[in-house]
PDB file of C-alpha atoms in Angstrom:
ATOM      1  CA  UNK A   1      35.598 -42.745 -32.701  1.00  0.00           C
ATOM      2  CA  UNK A   2      35.402 -43.874 -29.061  1.00  0.00           C
ATOM      3  CA  UNK A   3      32.695 -46.444 -28.370  1.00  0.00           C
ATOM      4  CA  UNK A   4      30.320 -45.620 -25.529  1.00  0.00           C
ATOM      5  CA  UNK A   5      30.629 -48.021 -22.618  1.00  0.00           C
ATOM      6  CA  UNK A   6      27.665 -50.164 -21.676  1.00  0.00           C
ATOM      7  CA  UNK A   7      26.341 -50.212 -18.125  1.00  0.00           C
ATOM      8  CA  UNK A   8      27.674 -53.758 -17.720  1.00  0.00           C
ATOM      9  CA  UNK A   9      31.151 -52.669 -18.810  1.00  0.00           C
ATOM     10  CA  UNK A  10      31.157 -49.749 -16.371  1.00  0.00           C
ATOM     11  CA  UNK A  11      29.971 -52.062 -13.589  1.00  0.00           C
ATOM     12  CA  UNK A  12      32.737 -54.590 -14.306  1.00  0.00           C
ATOM     13  CA  UNK A  13      35.321 -51.808 -14.317  1.00  0.00           C
ATOM     14  CA  UNK A  14      34.076 -50.441 -10.995  1.00  0.00           C
ATOM     15  CA  UNK A  15      34.009 -53.885  -9.347  1.00  0.00           C
ATOM     16  CA  UNK A  16      37.514 -54.617 -10.650  1.00  0.00           C
ATOM     17  CA  UNK A  17      38.896 -51.389  -9.233  1.00  0.00           C
ATOM     18  CA  UNK A  18      37.032 -51.848  -5.931  1.00  0.00           C
ATOM     19  CA  UNK A  19      38.490 -55.319  -5.399  1.00  0.00           C
ATOM     20  CA  UNK A  20      41.979 -53.931  -6.029  1.00  0.00           C
ATOM     21  CA  UNK A  21      41.487 -50.993  -3.654  1.00  0.00           C
ATOM     22  CA  UNK A  22      40.152 -53.292  -0.923  1.00  0.00           C
ATOM     23  CA  UNK A  23      43.030 -55.716  -1.525  1.00  0.00           C
ATOM     24  CA  UNK A  24      45.518 -52.842  -1.239  1.00  0.00           C
ATOM     25  CA  UNK A  25      43.991 -51.564   1.992  1.00  0.00           C
ATOM     26  CA  UNK A  26      42.583 -54.607   3.777  1.00  0.00           C
ATOM     27  CA  UNK A  27      43.663 -57.959   2.322  1.00  0.00           C
ATOM     28  CA  UNK A  28      46.903 -58.150   4.286  1.00  0.00           C
ATOM     29  CA  UNK A  29      45.133 -57.479   7.585  1.00  0.00           C
ATOM     30  CA  UNK A  30      42.379 -59.943   6.658  1.00  0.00           C
ATOM     31  CA  UNK A  31      44.966 -62.668   5.999  1.00  0.00           C
ATOM     32  CA  UNK A  32      46.563 -62.137   9.410  1.00  0.00           C
ATOM     33  CA  UNK A  33      43.160 -62.307  11.124  1.00  0.00           C
ATOM     34  CA  UNK A  34      42.299 -65.479   9.195  1.00  0.00           C
ATOM     35  CA  UNK A  35      45.567 -67.141  10.208  1.00  0.00           C
ATOM     36  CA  UNK A  36      44.990 -66.351  13.888  1.00  0.00           C
ATOM     37  CA  UNK A  37      41.324 -67.368  13.727  1.00  0.00           C
ATOM     38  CA  UNK A  38      42.117 -70.768  12.219  1.00  0.00           C
ATOM     39  CA  UNK A  39      44.505 -71.477  15.099  1.00  0.00           C
ATOM     40  CA  UNK A  40      41.510 -71.501  17.472  1.00  0.00           C
ATOM     41  CA  UNK A  41      39.230 -73.716  15.399  1.00  0.00           C
ATOM     42  CA  UNK A  42      39.160 -77.383  14.461  1.00  0.00           C
ATOM     43  CA  UNK A  43      41.140 -76.356  11.368  1.00  0.00           C
ATOM     44  CA  UNK A  44      44.191 -75.441  13.443  1.00  0.00           C
ATOM     45  CA  UNK A  45      46.313 -78.149  11.734  1.00  0.00           C
ATOM     46  CA  UNK A  46      46.006 -76.165   8.490  1.00  0.00           C
ATOM     47  CA  UNK A  47      47.460 -73.093  10.182  1.00  0.00           C
ATOM     48  CA  UNK A  48      50.197 -75.184  11.764  1.00  0.00           C
ATOM     49  CA  UNK A  49      51.135 -76.765   8.443  1.00  0.00           C
ATOM     50  CA  UNK A  50      51.120 -73.404   6.710  1.00  0.00           C
ATOM     51  CA  UNK A  51      53.329 -71.946   9.436  1.00  0.00           C
ATOM     52  CA  UNK A  52      55.863 -74.744   8.857  1.00  0.00           C
ATOM     53  CA  UNK A  53      55.674 -74.046   5.129  1.00  0.00           C
ATOM     54  CA  UNK A  54      56.137 -70.318   5.798  1.00  0.00           C
ATOM     55  CA  UNK A  55      59.326 -70.932   7.763  1.00  0.00           C
ATOM     56  CA  UNK A  56      60.722 -73.228   5.055  1.00  0.00           C
ATOM     57  CA  UNK A  57      59.744 -70.789   2.307  1.00  0.00           C
ATOM     58  CA  UNK A  58      60.765 -67.620   4.162  1.00  0.00           C
ATOM     59  CA  UNK A  59      63.405 -66.439   1.678  1.00  0.00           C
ATOM     60  CA  UNK A  60      61.523 -67.335  -1.504  1.00  0.00           C
ATOM     61  CA  UNK A  61      60.381 -63.750  -2.243  1.00  0.00           C
ATOM     62  CA  UNK A  62      64.015 -62.625  -2.315  1.00  0.00           C
ATOM     63  CA  UNK A  63      65.057 -65.539  -4.516  1.00  0.00           C
ATOM     64  CA  UNK A  64      62.834 -65.073  -7.521  1.00  0.00           C
ATOM     65  CA  UNK A  65      59.398 -65.531  -6.000  1.00  0.00           C
ATOM     66  CA  UNK A  66      56.633 -67.479  -7.771  1.00  0.00           C
ATOM     67  CA  UNK A  67      55.504 -65.331 -10.674  1.00  0.00           C
ATOM     68  CA  UNK A  68      52.368 -66.749 -12.325  1.00  0.00           C
ATOM     69  CA  UNK A  69      51.505 -65.479 -15.787  1.00  0.00           C
ATOM     70  CA  UNK A  70      47.867 -66.564 -15.520  1.00  0.00           C
ATOM     71  CA  UNK A  71      47.371 -64.213 -12.538  1.00  0.00           C
ATOM     72  CA  UNK A  72      48.990 -61.324 -14.392  1.00  0.00           C
ATOM     73  CA  UNK A  73      46.615 -61.969 -17.318  1.00  0.00           C
ATOM     74  CA  UNK A  74      43.402 -61.993 -15.298  1.00  0.00           C
ATOM     75  CA  UNK A  75      40.568 -60.267 -17.140  1.00  0.00           C
ATOM     76  CA  UNK A  76      39.956 -58.172 -14.043  1.00  0.00           C
ATOM     77  CA  UNK A  77      43.146 -56.200 -14.753  1.00  0.00           C
ATOM     78  CA  UNK A  78      41.886 -55.218 -18.201  1.00  0.00           C
ATOM     79  CA  UNK A  79      38.671 -53.888 -16.685  1.00  0.00           C
ATOM     80  CA  UNK A  80      40.727 -52.007 -14.111  1.00  0.00           C
ATOM     81  CA  UNK A  81      42.899 -50.523 -16.873  1.00  0.00           C
ATOM     82  CA  UNK A  82      39.815 -49.342 -18.755  1.00  0.00           C
ATOM     83  CA  UNK A  83      38.270 -47.684 -15.681  1.00  0.00           C
ATOM     84  CA  UNK A  84      40.704 -44.752 -15.722  1.00  0.00           C
ATOM     85  CA  UNK A  85      42.023 -45.659 -18.393  1.00  0.00           C
ATOM     86  CA  UNK A  86      45.726 -46.465 -17.932  1.00  0.00           C
ATOM     87  CA  UNK A  87      48.065 -46.215 -20.911  1.00  0.00           C
ATOM     88  CA  UNK A  88      51.732 -47.164 -21.304  1.00  0.00           C
ATOM     89  CA  UNK A  89      53.875 -44.913 -23.528  1.00  0.00           C
ATOM     90  CA  UNK A  90      57.236 -46.043 -24.904  1.00  0.00           C
ATOM     91  CA  UNK A  91      59.829 -43.395 -25.804  1.00  0.00           C
ATOM     92  CA  UNK A  92      62.920 -45.548 -26.413  1.00  0.00           C
ATOM     93  CA  UNK A  93      63.996 -49.143 -26.891  1.00  0.00           C
ATOM     94  CA  UNK A  94      65.183 -51.310 -24.012  1.00  0.00           C
ATOM     95  CA  UNK A  95      67.820 -53.855 -24.984  1.00  0.00           C
ATOM     96  CA  UNK A  96      66.715 -57.362 -23.896  1.00  0.00           C
ATOM     97  CA  UNK A  97      70.376 -58.275 -23.405  1.00  0.00           C
ATOM     98  CA  UNK A  98      70.706 -55.802 -20.533  1.00  0.00           C
ATOM     99  CA  UNK A  99      69.122 -55.312 -17.135  1.00  0.00           C
ATOM    100  CA  UNK A 100      67.489 -52.106 -15.898  1.00  0.00           C
ATOM    101  CA  UNK A 101      66.270 -50.264 -12.836  1.00  0.00           C
ATOM    102  CA  UNK A 102      63.127 -48.303 -13.692  1.00  0.00           C
ATOM    103  CA  UNK A 103      62.462 -45.471 -11.257  1.00  0.00           C
ATOM    104  CA  UNK A 104      58.695 -44.937 -11.052  1.00  0.00           C
ATOM    105  CA  UNK A 105      57.245 -41.532 -10.086  1.00  0.00           C
ATOM    106  CA  UNK A 106      55.082 -40.357  -8.422  1.00  0.00           C
ATOM    107  CA  UNK A 107      53.903 -42.791  -5.759  1.00  0.00           C
ATOM    108  CA  UNK A 108      50.403 -41.339  -5.528  1.00  0.00           C
ATOM    109  CA  UNK A 109      48.115 -42.982  -2.982  1.00  0.00           C
ATOM    110  CA  UNK A 110      48.253 -46.555  -4.341  1.00  0.00           C
ATOM    111  CA  UNK A 111      50.798 -46.672  -7.220  1.00  0.00           C
ATOM    112  CA  UNK A 112      47.960 -47.391  -9.636  1.00  0.00           C
ATOM    113  CA  UNK A 113      49.890 -46.652 -12.834  1.00  0.00           C
ATOM    114  CA  UNK A 114      52.941 -48.648 -11.792  1.00  0.00           C
ATOM    115  CA  UNK A 115      50.888 -51.642 -10.665  1.00  0.00           C
ATOM    116  CA  UNK A 116      48.715 -51.757 -13.784  1.00  0.00           C
ATOM    117  CA  UNK A 117      51.599 -51.326 -16.237  1.00  0.00           C
ATOM    118  CA  UNK A 118      54.254 -53.461 -14.565  1.00  0.00           C
ATOM    119  CA  UNK A 119      52.450 -56.060 -12.412  1.00  0.00           C
ATOM    120  CA  UNK A 120      49.802 -57.030 -14.948  1.00  0.00           C
ATOM    121  CA  UNK A 121      49.906 -57.738 -18.658  1.00  0.00           C
ATOM    122  CA  UNK A 122      46.951 -55.426 -19.381  1.00  0.00           C
ATOM    123  CA  UNK A 123      48.958 -52.454 -20.692  1.00  0.00           C
ATOM    124  CA  UNK A 124      51.134 -54.366 -23.141  1.00  0.00           C
ATOM    125  CA  UNK A 125      54.598 -53.944 -21.597  1.00  0.00           C
ATOM    126  CA  UNK A 126      55.789 -57.295 -23.013  1.00  0.00           C
ATOM    127  CA  UNK A 127      54.668 -56.274 -26.508  1.00  0.00           C
ATOM    128  CA  UNK A 128      56.180 -52.792 -26.258  1.00  0.00           C
ATOM    129  CA  UNK A 129      59.516 -54.103 -24.949  1.00  0.00           C
ATOM    130  CA  UNK A 130      60.045 -57.613 -26.374  1.00  0.00           C
ATOM    131  CA  UNK A 131      62.371 -59.777 -24.304  1.00  0.00           C
ATOM    132  CA  UNK A 132      62.219 -57.493 -21.258  1.00  0.00           C
ATOM    133  CA  UNK A 133      60.447 -58.651 -18.101  1.00  0.00           C
ATOM    134  CA  UNK A 134      59.058 -55.993 -15.748  1.00  0.00           C
ATOM    135  CA  UNK A 135      59.044 -56.679 -11.993  1.00  0.00           C
ATOM    136  CA  UNK A 136      57.582 -54.206  -9.511  1.00  0.00           C
ATOM    137  CA  UNK A 137      59.298 -54.029  -6.125  1.00  0.00           C
ATOM    138  CA  UNK A 138      57.296 -53.149  -3.024  1.00  0.00           C
ATOM    139  CA  UNK A 139      57.522 -52.942   0.774  1.00  0.00           C
ATOM    140  CA  UNK A 140      59.455 -56.000   1.984  1.00  0.00           C
ATOM    141  CA  UNK A 141      57.363 -56.426   5.141  1.00  0.00           C
ATOM    142  CA  UNK A 142      54.297 -57.370   3.082  1.00  0.00           C
ATOM    143  CA  UNK A 143      56.021 -60.613   2.081  1.00  0.00           C
ATOM    144  CA  UNK A 144      55.952 -61.747   5.723  1.00  0.00           C
ATOM    145  CA  UNK A 145      52.140 -61.761   5.838  1.00  0.00           C
ATOM    146  CA  UNK A 146      50.707 -65.304   5.617  1.00  0.00           C
ATOM    147  CA  UNK A 147      48.618 -66.117   2.536  1.00  0.00           C
ATOM    148  CA  UNK A 148      48.922 -62.525   1.285  1.00  0.00           C
ATOM    149  CA  UNK A 149      52.546 -63.139   0.296  1.00  0.00           C
ATOM    150  CA  UNK A 150      51.474 -65.974  -2.012  1.00  0.00           C
ATOM    151  CA  UNK A 151      49.042 -63.681  -3.812  1.00  0.00           C
ATOM    152  CA  UNK A 152      51.469 -60.813  -4.390  1.00  0.00           C
ATOM    153  CA  UNK A 153      54.251 -63.185  -5.426  1.00  0.00           C
ATOM    154  CA  UNK A 154      51.960 -64.734  -8.031  1.00  0.00           C
ATOM    155  CA  UNK A 155      51.491 -61.262  -9.558  1.00  0.00           C
ATOM    156  CA  UNK A 156      55.255 -60.937  -9.987  1.00  0.00           C
ATOM    157  CA  UNK A 157      55.819 -58.535  -7.097  1.00  0.00           C
ATOM    158  CA  UNK A 158      59.119 -58.603  -5.201  1.00  0.00           C
ATOM    159  CA  UNK A 159      60.502 -57.118  -1.965  1.00  0.00           C
ATOM    160  CA  UNK A 160      62.339 -53.837  -2.391  1.00  0.00           C
ATOM    161  CA  UNK A 161      65.296 -55.190  -0.410  1.00  0.00           C
ATOM    162  CA  UNK A 162      68.888 -55.401  -1.563  1.00  0.00           C
ATOM    163  CA  UNK A 163      69.055 -59.250  -1.625  1.00  0.00           C
ATOM    164  CA  UNK A 164      65.896 -59.342  -3.742  1.00  0.00           C
ATOM    165  CA  UNK A 165      67.085 -56.649  -6.167  1.00  0.00           C
ATOM    166  CA  UNK A 166      70.540 -58.199  -6.496  1.00  0.00           C
ATOM    167  CA  UNK A 167      68.987 -61.585  -7.276  1.00  0.00           C
ATOM    168  CA  UNK A 168      66.729 -60.128  -9.978  1.00  0.00           C
ATOM    169  CA  UNK A 169      69.448 -57.997 -11.573  1.00  0.00           C
ATOM    170  CA  UNK A 170      72.468 -60.291 -11.379  1.00  0.00           C
ATOM    171  CA  UNK A 171      71.281 -63.890 -10.902  1.00  0.00           C
ATOM    172  CA  UNK A 172      68.219 -64.104 -13.153  1.00  0.00           C
ATOM    173  CA  UNK A 173      69.757 -63.655 -16.572  1.00  0.00           C
ATOM    174  CA  UNK A 174      69.246 -60.663 -18.854  1.00  0.00           C
ATOM    175  CA  UNK A 175      66.184 -58.690 -19.868  1.00  0.00           C
ATOM    176  CA  UNK A 176      65.053 -57.844 -16.333  1.00  0.00           C
ATOM    177  CA  UNK A 177      63.536 -54.435 -15.604  1.00  0.00           C
ATOM    178  CA  UNK A 178      63.036 -53.925 -11.875  1.00  0.00           C
ATOM    179  CA  UNK A 179      60.605 -51.119 -11.118  1.00  0.00           C
ATOM    180  CA  UNK A 180      61.196 -49.192  -7.887  1.00  0.00           C
ATOM    181  CA  UNK A 181      58.846 -46.467  -6.664  1.00  0.00           C
ATOM    182  CA  UNK A 182      61.669 -44.174  -5.564  1.00  0.00           C
ATOM    183  CA  UNK A 183      59.681 -41.719  -3.432  1.00  0.00           C
ATOM    184  CA  UNK A 184      58.024 -44.450  -1.389  1.00  0.00           C
ATOM    185  CA  UNK A 185      55.766 -43.685   1.538  1.00  0.00           C
ATOM    186  CA  UNK A 186      57.135 -40.158   1.968  1.00  0.00           C
ATOM    187  CA  UNK A 187      55.993 -39.274  -1.542  1.00  0.00           C
ATOM    188  CA  UNK A 188      52.483 -40.594  -0.933  1.00  0.00           C
ATOM    189  CA  UNK A 189      52.016 -37.873   1.689  1.00  0.00           C
ATOM    190  CA  UNK A 190      52.609 -35.249  -1.025  1.00  0.00           C
ATOM    191  CA  UNK A 191      50.043 -36.738  -3.404  1.00  0.00           C
ATOM    192  CA  UNK A 192      47.221 -34.359  -4.270  1.00  0.00           C
ATOM    193  CA  UNK A 193      45.452 -33.194  -7.456  1.00  0.00           C
ATOM    194  CA  UNK A 194      47.336 -30.445  -9.258  1.00  0.00           C
ATOM    195  CA  UNK A 195      50.640 -31.232  -7.534  1.00  0.00           C
ATOM    196  CA  UNK A 196      53.622 -32.894  -9.192  1.00  0.00           C
ATOM    197  CA  UNK A 197      56.055 -33.480  -6.351  1.00  0.00           C
ATOM    198  CA  UNK A 198      58.638 -36.254  -6.236  1.00  0.00           C
ATOM    199  CA  UNK A 199      60.877 -37.187  -3.310  1.00  0.00           C
ATOM    200  CA  UNK A 200      64.277 -37.690  -4.905  1.00  0.00           C
ATOM    201  CA  UNK A 201      67.096 -35.485  -3.654  1.00  0.00           C
ATOM    202  CA  UNK A 202      68.221 -37.791  -0.842  1.00  0.00           C
ATOM    203  CA  UNK A 203      67.178 -41.084  -2.481  1.00  0.00           C
ATOM    204  CA  UNK A 204      70.484 -42.389  -3.841  1.00  0.00           C
ATOM    205  CA  UNK A 205      70.486 -46.067  -2.877  1.00  0.00           C
ATOM    206  CA  UNK A 206      69.045 -47.163  -6.225  1.00  0.00           C
ATOM    207  CA  UNK A 207      71.816 -45.290  -8.049  1.00  0.00           C
ATOM    208  CA  UNK A 208      74.519 -46.925  -5.936  1.00  0.00           C
ATOM    209  CA  UNK A 209      72.991 -50.349  -6.632  1.00  0.00           C
ATOM    210  CA  UNK A 210      72.887 -49.597 -10.373  1.00  0.00           C
ATOM    211  CA  UNK A 211      76.608 -48.762 -10.269  1.00  0.00           C
ATOM    212  CA  UNK A 212      77.477 -51.869  -8.252  1.00  0.00           C
ATOM    213  CA  UNK A 213      75.664 -54.107 -10.736  1.00  0.00           C
ATOM    214  CA  UNK A 214      76.279 -52.100 -13.919  1.00  0.00           C
ATOM    215  CA  UNK A 215      72.593 -51.816 -14.843  1.00  0.00           C
ATOM    216  CA  UNK A 216      71.086 -48.847 -16.676  1.00  0.00           C
ATOM    217  CA  UNK A 217      68.642 -46.423 -15.079  1.00  0.00           C
ATOM    218  CA  UNK A 218      65.322 -45.529 -16.702  1.00  0.00           C
ATOM    219  CA  UNK A 219      63.017 -42.729 -15.440  1.00  0.00           C
ATOM    220  CA  UNK A 220      59.259 -43.383 -15.532  1.00  0.00           C
ATOM    221  CA  UNK A 221      56.513 -40.856 -14.849  1.00  0.00           C
ATOM    222  CA  UNK A 222      52.808 -41.639 -14.434  1.00  0.00           C
ATOM    223  CA  UNK A 223      50.840 -38.534 -15.378  1.00  0.00           C
ATOM    224  CA  UNK A 224      47.464 -38.449 -13.619  1.00  0.00           C
ATOM    225  CA  UNK A 225      48.551 -40.605 -10.675  1.00  0.00           C
ATOM    226  CA  UNK A 226      48.101 -37.762  -8.201  1.00  0.00           C
ATOM    227  CA  UNK A 227      44.633 -36.909  -9.532  1.00  0.00           C
ATOM    228  CA  UNK A 228      42.917 -40.099  -8.369  1.00  0.00           C
ATOM    229  CA  UNK A 229      42.143 -39.005  -4.807  1.00  0.00           C
ATOM    230  CA  UNK A 230      41.740 -35.861  -2.748  1.00  0.00           C
ATOM    231  CA  UNK A 231      44.087 -36.001   0.230  1.00  0.00           C
ATOM    232  CA  UNK A 232      44.287 -33.998   3.424  1.00  0.00           C
ATOM    233  CA  UNK A 233      47.878 -32.761   3.514  1.00  0.00           C
ATOM    234  CA  UNK A 234      49.067 -31.638   6.927  1.00  0.00           C
ATOM    235  CA  UNK A 235      51.699 -28.917   7.284  1.00  0.00           C
ATOM    236  CA  UNK A 236      55.257 -29.937   8.081  1.00  0.00           C
ATOM    237  CA  UNK A 237      55.798 -29.856  11.833  1.00  0.00           C
ATOM    238  CA  UNK A 238      52.112 -30.121  12.708  1.00  0.00           C
ATOM    239  CA  UNK A 239      50.994 -32.740  15.220  1.00  0.00           C
ATOM    240  CA  UNK A 240      49.115 -34.765  12.590  1.00  0.00           C
ATOM    241  CA  UNK A 241      52.108 -34.726  10.228  1.00  0.00           C
ATOM    242  CA  UNK A 242      54.445 -35.811  13.020  1.00  0.00           C
ATOM    243  CA  UNK A 243      52.108 -38.714  13.805  1.00  0.00           C
ATOM    244  CA  UNK A 244      52.042 -39.701  10.129  1.00  0.00           C
ATOM    245  CA  UNK A 245      55.853 -39.596   9.997  1.00  0.00           C
ATOM    246  CA  UNK A 246      56.122 -41.648  13.202  1.00  0.00           C
ATOM    247  CA  UNK A 247      53.731 -44.278  11.833  1.00  0.00           C
ATOM    248  CA  UNK A 248      55.701 -44.352   8.562  1.00  0.00           C
ATOM    249  CA  UNK A 249      58.975 -44.814  10.429  1.00  0.00           C
ATOM    250  CA  UNK A 250      57.601 -47.732  12.456  1.00  0.00           C
ATOM    251  CA  UNK A 251      55.441 -49.495   9.847  1.00  0.00           C
ATOM    252  CA  UNK A 252      57.164 -48.550   6.580  1.00  0.00           C
ATOM    253  CA  UNK A 253      54.106 -46.979   4.979  1.00  0.00           C
ATOM    254  CA  UNK A 254      52.193 -43.746   5.539  1.00  0.00           C
ATOM    255  CA  UNK A 255      48.578 -43.449   6.744  1.00  0.00           C
ATOM    256  CA  UNK A 256      47.068 -41.092   4.155  1.00  0.00           C
ATOM    257  CA  UNK A 257      43.697 -39.431   4.726  1.00  0.00           C
ATOM    258  CA  UNK A 258      42.030 -39.483   1.313  1.00  0.00           C
ATOM    259  CA  UNK A 259      38.639 -39.579  -0.383  1.00  0.00           C
ATOM    260  CA  UNK A 260      37.547 -40.615  -3.849  1.00  0.00           C
ATOM    261  CA  UNK A 261      34.450 -40.011  -5.912  1.00  0.00           C
ATOM    262  CA  UNK A 262      32.171 -42.841  -4.751  1.00  0.00           C
ATOM    263  CA  UNK A 263      31.969 -44.698  -1.445  1.00  0.00           C
ATOM    264  CA  UNK A 264      35.038 -42.666  -0.418  1.00  0.00           C
ATOM    265  CA  UNK A 265      37.344 -45.435  -1.700  1.00  0.00           C
ATOM    266  CA  UNK A 266      36.682 -45.349  -5.449  1.00  0.00           C
ATOM    267  CA  UNK A 267      39.265 -43.274  -7.337  1.00  0.00           C
ATOM    268  CA  UNK A 268      38.253 -40.619  -9.823  1.00  0.00           C
ATOM    269  CA  UNK A 269      38.037 -41.777 -13.446  1.00  0.00           C
ATOM    270  CA  UNK A 270      41.125 -39.818 -14.446  1.00  0.00           C
ATOM    271  CA  UNK A 271      43.393 -41.010 -17.285  1.00  0.00           C
ATOM    272  CA  UNK A 272      46.822 -42.254 -16.208  1.00  0.00           C
ATOM    273  CA  UNK A 273      49.618 -42.153 -18.781  1.00  0.00           C
ATOM    274  CA  UNK A 274      52.770 -43.976 -17.710  1.00  0.00           C
ATOM    275  CA  UNK A 275      55.696 -42.770 -19.812  1.00  0.00           C
ATOM    276  CA  UNK A 276      58.867 -44.890 -19.904  1.00  0.00           C
ATOM    277  CA  UNK A 277      61.908 -42.731 -20.643  1.00  0.00           C
ATOM    278  CA  UNK A 278      65.247 -43.397 -22.289  1.00  0.00           C
ATOM    279  CA  UNK A 279      67.845 -45.516 -20.467  1.00  0.00           C
ATOM    280  CA  UNK A 280      70.826 -43.829 -18.830  1.00  0.00           C
ATOM    281  CA  UNK A 281      73.982 -45.872 -19.367  1.00  0.00           C
ATOM    282  CA  UNK A 282      75.642 -46.742 -16.051  1.00  0.00           C
ATOM    283  CA  UNK A 283      79.116 -48.349 -15.753  1.00  0.00           C
ATOM    284  CA  UNK A 284      79.853 -51.153 -13.318  1.00  0.00           C
ATOM    285  CA  UNK A 285      81.796 -50.185 -10.209  1.00  0.00           C
ATOM    286  CA  UNK A 286      82.466 -52.726  -7.482  1.00  0.00           C
ATOM    287  CA  UNK A 287      82.742 -49.932  -4.925  1.00  0.00           C
ATOM    288  CA  UNK A 288      81.275 -46.739  -6.345  1.00  0.00           C
ATOM    289  CA  UNK A 289      82.479 -43.481  -4.846  1.00  0.00           C
ATOM    290  CA  UNK A 290      80.129 -40.860  -3.465  1.00  0.00           C
ATOM    291  CA  UNK A 291      81.108 -38.599  -6.358  1.00  0.00           C
ATOM    292  CA  UNK A 292      80.064 -41.238  -8.890  1.00  0.00           C
ATOM    293  CA  UNK A 293      76.771 -41.817  -7.103  1.00  0.00           C
ATOM    294  CA  UNK A 294      76.093 -38.072  -7.013  1.00  0.00           C
ATOM    295  CA  UNK A 295      76.946 -37.735 -10.705  1.00  0.00           C
ATOM    296  CA  UNK A 296      74.549 -40.420 -11.907  1.00  0.00           C
ATOM    297  CA  UNK A 297      71.900 -39.324  -9.422  1.00  0.00           C
ATOM    298  CA  UNK A 298      72.111 -35.837 -10.941  1.00  0.00           C
ATOM    299  CA  UNK A 299      71.870 -37.277 -14.467  1.00  0.00           C
ATOM    300  CA  UNK A 300      68.804 -39.246 -13.421  1.00  0.00           C
ATOM    301  CA  UNK A 301      67.043 -36.207 -11.950  1.00  0.00           C
ATOM    302  CA  UNK A 302      67.787 -34.227 -15.116  1.00  0.00           C
ATOM    303  CA  UNK A 303      66.407 -37.043 -17.290  1.00  0.00           C
ATOM    304  CA  UNK A 304      63.266 -37.292 -15.139  1.00  0.00           C
ATOM    305  CA  UNK A 305      62.687 -33.543 -15.366  1.00  0.00           C
ATOM    306  CA  UNK A 306      63.192 -33.613 -19.137  1.00  0.00           C
ATOM    307  CA  UNK A 307      60.755 -36.537 -19.482  1.00  0.00           C
ATOM    308  CA  UNK A 308      58.135 -34.671 -17.460  1.00  0.00           C
ATOM    309  CA  UNK A 309      58.382 -31.445 -19.443  1.00  0.00           C
ATOM    310  CA  UNK A 310      58.452 -33.167 -22.849  1.00  0.00           C
ATOM    311  CA  UNK A 311      55.213 -35.084 -22.179  1.00  0.00           C
ATOM    312  CA  UNK A 312      53.226 -32.955 -19.723  1.00  0.00           C
ATOM    313  CA  UNK A 313      51.122 -31.141 -22.335  1.00  0.00           C
ATOM    314  CA  UNK A 314      50.263 -34.275 -24.318  1.00  0.00           C
ATOM    315  CA  UNK A 315      49.279 -35.931 -21.022  1.00  0.00           C
ATOM    316  CA  UNK A 316      46.798 -33.278 -20.021  1.00  0.00           C
ATOM    317  CA  UNK A 317      48.842 -30.746 -18.061  1.00  0.00           C
ATOM    318  CA  UNK A 318      49.289 -27.091 -18.939  1.00  0.00           C
ATOM    319  CA  UNK A 319      52.561 -25.666 -20.216  1.00  0.00           C
ATOM    320  CA  UNK A 320      53.213 -23.865 -16.913  1.00  0.00           C
ATOM    321  CA  UNK A 321      53.082 -27.016 -14.774  1.00  0.00           C
ATOM    322  CA  UNK A 322      56.402 -27.624 -13.019  1.00  0.00           C
ATOM    323  CA  UNK A 323      57.946 -30.734 -11.496  1.00  0.00           C
ATOM    324  CA  UNK A 324      58.960 -30.173  -7.871  1.00  0.00           C
ATOM    325  CA  UNK A 325      61.831 -32.363  -6.695  1.00  0.00           C
ATOM    326  CA  UNK A 326      62.381 -32.483  -2.942  1.00  0.00           C
TER     327      UNK A 326
END
């Protein structure tokens, strides 16, 4: 029997989610403003010293970062997990003596399922997959933002750049599971309740990297991710959509117009179930051919589709829901 939440518990959950949403949307900008502001105050030496440190530490995110377990175990992440709630589902074992690329779908507005399951310890990934360390990769440009980079590195986030991924998958021992949100910013523009659309057909770089390093591929689907916000989706070719695409091309992320249930920013309390599929064995090829890349890309899309259809009903969708791959 499910225990009824107290008002205090609901408040803590809401505050925890709000701080994460505001961090996602505004913390990076706030850190830049703070850095510039300090340069014009009596505290300018602090900014100068940090700038020197930033230059010296520039490549740290791509060389293992500074993962801090205490940050990943903050109580705030457990309250955030319980708000929706978010649940991690294991369908197969992951060998701790191997490395993996986990393809996470869909992006949604803020990658809530992926962040909660793979960048915090609140969903029990370490217990479900003993000896395997999950690392979520995100937009590389965010690791150039002063102060903000220290925060996201402490949570075990890494740039989704080739040097960073190669370091994690070939120079950091075994038992590494790098999580990449394959659809990226383009997929966020297709996020809307009732839709299950993933941007995959032309995304083959992660497959080529898996072949070059000989690491297995694992599909992951977060059911409920697209239900958290209502989004205004503009038609392809419209002026607003072209502006969104232009912004995405320049900045690396898409400006989504969305609303939640409270204060516009709060997501709906919709359960998110992140299902980790079975690994796809990938051989090592120093220089993979296009045919090999296409073959394993096709196997991955088939495995993702199978994962979706096997779990959609148990995760709250109807039998006639389809996965649209574009």
